[in-house]
Amino acid sequence: VSVCTPNYLHDAHCRYGLRLGADVICEKPLVLNPWNIDALQEIERETGRRVYNILQLRLHDSIVALKKKIEAGPSGKIYDVDLTYITSRGNWYYTSWKGDERKSGGIATNIGVHFYDMLTWVFGSVRSNVVHVAAHDRVAGYLELEHARVRYFLSINEALLPADAVEGEKRTYRTIEINGESFEFSEGFTELHTESYRRILAGEGFGLDEARNSIQIVHDIRNATPIGLRGDYHPMARCPLAPHPFGWKR
């Protein structure tokens, strides 16, 4: 059973698939809350079936190479990482289930959960999670990982796209800087979902435990109280907030 439904239904539909006696492939995010993973693991034990999550960035050639490079580097080295991801969404976003934080999990969950998975996969477990800004169209914060200090900025507001992206008629901008150097991974996304499904069907997929770190991160971000522009924040966190297109409040 492949679950591609709205985020808030993933947990129920994964349970349904397991109780039907099927293995389940679930699109991101696996669930909205970390305790949902515990319950799914219990049903896995009862049924003998498995739930697999699509963690496609773990299959990206450049990211696989980065992980190997970090693992081969000095054991105690801490890297400074800036993640910027802007993906344009129209007003339809706010009128759909995606605009309802209770159903989508908010910006960090909806567009960022696979990036948080990638970061912890490469740089290790979370030691600190601070949110600077959280609004209807963006989230910015700081993650201290075992081997990295990460400043991130995620947004669905196309007005924040850099000029070179706009001139190139691109509606998505993603970049990671590591110790001040740009890490290029803008290409190579086309076949990642196909490869994810291929590996799952071959018995090599990512299970419930692999999804746990990223689900815990987005849960904590969603429930955090933003501290504002204090401490080590992403430069784009200073961008003025745009009003909600329909005047709704979080």
Coordinates of C-alpha atoms in Angstrom, one line a residue:
V1 CA 0.0 0.0 0.0
S2 CA 1.4 3.4 -1.0
V3 CA 0.3 6.3 1.2
C4 CA 0.3 9.7 -0.6
T5 CA -2.6 11.3 1.3
P6 CA -2.6 14.6 3.3
N7 CA -0.1 14.6 6.1
Y8 CA -2.5 14.2 9.0
L9 CA -3.9 11.0 7.5
H10 CA -0.6 9.2 7.1
D11 CA -0.7 7.6 10.6
A12 CA -4.2 6.2 10.1
H13 CA -3.6 5.0 6.6
C14 CA -0.3 3.3 7.6
R15 CA -2.2 1.5 10.3
Y16 CA -4.9 0.5 7.8
G17 CA -2.3 -1.0 5.4
L18 CA -0.6 -2.9 8.2
R19 CA -3.8 -4.4 9.4
L20 CA -4.7 -5.4 5.9
G21 CA -1.6 -7.5 6.0
A22 CA 0.4 -5.3 3.6
D23 CA 3.7 -3.6 3.7
V24 CA 3.3 0.2 3.5
I25 CA 5.3 2.8 1.6
C26 CA 4.6 6.3 3.1
E27 CA 5.5 9.6 1.6
K28 CA 7.0 12.3 3.8
P29 CA 6.3 13.2 6.5
L30 CA 5.8 9.7 7.9
V31 CA 3.6 11.1 10.8
L32 CA 3.2 14.4 12.6
N33 CA 4.2 13.3 16.1
P34 CA 7.1 11.1 17.3
W35 CA 4.7 9.0 19.5
N36 CA 2.8 7.9 16.4
I37 CA 6.0 6.1 15.4
D38 CA 6.0 4.1 18.6
A39 CA 2.4 3.0 17.9
L40 CA 3.2 2.0 14.3
Q41 CA 6.1 -0.1 15.6
E42 CA 3.8 -2.0 17.9
I43 CA 1.5 -2.8 15.0
E44 CA 4.5 -3.9 12.9
R45 CA 5.3 -6.4 15.6
E46 CA 1.7 -7.6 15.8
T47 CA 1.3 -8.0 12.0
G48 CA 4.8 -8.9 10.9
R49 CA 4.5 -6.2 8.2
R50 CA 6.7 -3.1 7.6
V51 CA 6.3 0.6 7.0
Y52 CA 8.9 2.3 4.8
N53 CA 9.3 6.1 4.5
I54 CA 10.5 8.0 1.4
L55 CA 13.8 9.7 2.6
Q56 CA 14.9 10.4 -0.9
L57 CA 17.8 12.8 -0.1
R58 CA 19.7 9.9 1.4
L59 CA 19.9 8.6 -2.2
H60 CA 21.3 11.8 -3.8
D61 CA 24.8 11.1 -5.1
S62 CA 26.2 14.5 -3.9
I63 CA 24.7 14.0 -0.4
V64 CA 26.0 10.4 -0.2
A65 CA 29.5 11.7 -1.1
L66 CA 29.2 14.5 1.5
K67 CA 28.3 12.0 4.2
K68 CA 31.4 9.9 3.3
K69 CA 33.6 13.0 3.4
I70 CA 32.3 14.0 6.8
E71 CA 32.8 10.5 8.2
A72 CA 36.3 10.4 6.8
G73 CA 37.2 13.8 8.3
P74 CA 38.5 14.7 11.8
S75 CA 36.3 13.0 14.4
G76 CA 35.7 16.1 16.5
K77 CA 35.3 18.7 13.7
I78 CA 32.2 20.9 13.9
Y79 CA 30.9 22.4 10.6
D80 CA 29.1 25.7 10.1
V81 CA 26.1 25.0 7.8
D82 CA 23.5 27.4 6.3
L83 CA 20.5 25.9 4.6
T84 CA 18.2 28.0 2.5
Y85 CA 15.2 26.6 0.8
I86 CA 12.5 28.7 -0.9
T87 CA 9.8 27.0 -3.0
S88 CA 7.0 29.1 -4.4
R89 CA 3.4 28.4 -3.5
G90 CA 0.4 30.3 -4.6
N91 CA -2.6 31.4 -2.5
W92 CA -4.1 27.9 -3.1
Y93 CA -1.7 26.7 -0.4
Y94 CA -3.4 28.7 2.3
T95 CA -6.9 27.5 1.4
S96 CA -5.9 23.8 1.2
W97 CA -5.1 21.4 4.0
K98 CA -1.5 22.5 3.7
G99 CA -2.3 25.9 5.1
D100 CA -3.7 24.3 8.3
E101 CA -0.9 23.6 10.7
R102 CA -3.0 21.0 12.5
K103 CA -3.2 19.0 9.2
S104 CA 0.1 19.7 7.5
G105 CA 2.4 20.3 10.5
G106 CA 3.3 23.7 9.2
I107 CA 6.1 25.0 7.0
A108 CA 8.9 23.1 8.6
T109 CA 7.1 19.8 8.3
N110 CA 5.5 20.3 4.9
I111 CA 8.6 21.5 2.9
G112 CA 11.5 20.8 5.3
V113 CA 11.2 17.4 6.9
H114 CA 13.4 15.7 4.3
F115 CA 16.1 18.3 4.7
Y116 CA 16.2 17.8 8.5
D117 CA 16.5 14.1 7.9
M118 CA 19.4 14.7 5.5
L119 CA 21.2 17.0 8.0
T120 CA 21.0 14.5 10.9
W121 CA 21.9 11.6 8.6
V122 CA 25.1 13.5 7.6
F123 CA 26.0 15.5 10.7
G124 CA 24.6 13.4 13.6
S125 CA 22.0 13.8 16.3
V126 CA 20.4 16.9 17.6
R127 CA 21.8 18.7 20.7
S128 CA 19.9 21.9 20.5
N129 CA 16.8 23.1 18.5
V130 CA 16.0 26.9 18.5
V131 CA 13.3 28.6 16.5
H132 CA 13.9 32.3 15.6
V133 CA 11.0 33.1 13.3
A134 CA 7.8 31.1 12.5
A135 CA 5.1 32.5 10.3
H136 CA 2.5 31.4 7.7
D137 CA 5.1 31.6 4.9
R138 CA 8.5 30.9 6.6
V139 CA 10.4 29.3 9.5
A140 CA 14.0 30.1 10.5
G141 CA 16.0 28.6 13.3
Y142 CA 19.2 27.0 14.6
L143 CA 20.1 23.3 15.0
E144 CA 23.1 22.2 16.9
L145 CA 24.0 18.8 15.7
E146 CA 26.8 16.4 16.8
H147 CA 29.1 17.6 14.0
A148 CA 27.4 20.9 12.8
R149 CA 26.0 24.2 13.7
V150 CA 23.0 24.7 11.3
R151 CA 21.2 27.9 10.5
Y152 CA 18.2 27.3 8.3
F153 CA 15.6 29.4 6.5
L154 CA 12.6 27.8 4.7
S155 CA 9.9 29.7 2.9
I156 CA 7.1 29.4 0.4
N157 CA 7.1 33.1 -0.4
E158 CA 8.3 33.7 -4.0
A159 CA 9.1 37.3 -3.2
L160 CA 12.1 36.1 -1.3
L161 CA 13.6 34.3 -4.3
P162 CA 17.1 35.7 -5.1
A163 CA 17.4 37.7 -8.3
D164 CA 19.3 35.1 -10.3
A165 CA 16.6 32.5 -9.6
V166 CA 13.8 34.9 -10.8
E167 CA 15.8 35.8 -13.9
G168 CA 16.2 32.1 -14.7
E169 CA 12.5 31.6 -14.2
K170 CA 13.1 29.2 -11.4
R171 CA 10.4 28.9 -8.7
T172 CA 12.5 26.9 -6.3
Y173 CA 15.8 27.9 -4.7
R174 CA 17.8 25.5 -2.5
T175 CA 21.4 25.9 -1.3
I176 CA 23.6 24.7 1.5
E177 CA 26.8 26.4 2.5
I178 CA 29.3 24.4 4.6
N179 CA 32.1 26.5 6.2
G180 CA 31.3 29.3 3.8
E181 CA 31.5 27.2 0.7
S182 CA 28.5 26.4 -1.5
F183 CA 27.5 22.7 -1.6
E184 CA 25.9 22.0 -4.9
F185 CA 23.0 19.6 -5.0
S186 CA 20.5 21.4 -7.2
E187 CA 20.5 18.7 -9.8
G188 CA 19.8 15.0 -9.5
F189 CA 16.4 15.1 -8.0
T190 CA 14.4 13.7 -10.9
E191 CA 14.8 10.0 -10.3
L192 CA 15.1 9.9 -6.5
H193 CA 11.5 8.8 -5.9
T194 CA 11.7 6.1 -8.5
E195 CA 15.0 4.9 -6.9
S196 CA 13.3 5.0 -3.5
Y197 CA 10.5 2.8 -4.6
R198 CA 12.9 0.4 -6.4
R199 CA 15.0 -0.1 -3.3
I200 CA 11.9 -0.6 -1.0
L201 CA 10.6 -3.3 -3.4
A202 CA 14.0 -4.9 -3.2
G203 CA 13.8 -4.9 0.6
E204 CA 16.3 -2.1 1.1
G205 CA 14.0 0.7 2.3
F206 CA 14.2 3.1 5.2
G207 CA 11.9 2.0 8.1
L208 CA 10.3 3.7 11.1
D209 CA 13.4 4.2 13.2
E210 CA 15.2 6.1 10.3
A211 CA 12.4 8.6 10.2
R212 CA 12.3 9.3 14.0
N213 CA 15.0 12.1 14.1
S214 CA 13.3 14.3 11.5
I215 CA 9.8 13.8 13.0
Q216 CA 11.1 14.8 16.4
I217 CA 12.8 17.9 15.0
V218 CA 9.7 19.2 13.1
H219 CA 7.5 18.4 16.1
D220 CA 9.8 20.4 18.4
I221 CA 9.9 23.3 15.9
R222 CA 6.1 23.3 15.6
N223 CA 5.7 23.5 19.3
A224 CA 8.5 25.9 20.1
T225 CA 8.1 29.6 21.0
P226 CA 10.2 31.7 18.5
I227 CA 12.8 33.8 20.3
G228 CA 13.1 36.4 17.6
L229 CA 16.4 37.8 16.1
R230 CA 18.6 36.7 19.0
G231 CA 21.6 34.5 18.9
D232 CA 23.0 32.8 15.8
Y233 CA 20.2 33.2 13.2
H234 CA 20.1 32.8 9.4
P235 CA 20.6 36.2 7.6
M236 CA 17.3 35.8 5.8
A237 CA 15.4 35.7 9.1
R238 CA 15.6 39.5 9.0
C239 CA 13.4 39.7 5.9
P240 CA 10.2 41.6 6.6
L241 CA 7.2 39.4 7.2
A242 CA 4.5 39.6 4.5
P243 CA 0.9 39.7 5.6
H244 CA -1.2 36.5 5.3
P245 CA -3.0 36.8 1.9
F246 CA -6.3 36.2 3.7
G247 CA -5.6 37.9 6.9
W248 CA -5.7 34.7 8.9
K249 CA -3.5 34.2 12.0
R250 CA -1.6 31.1 13.1

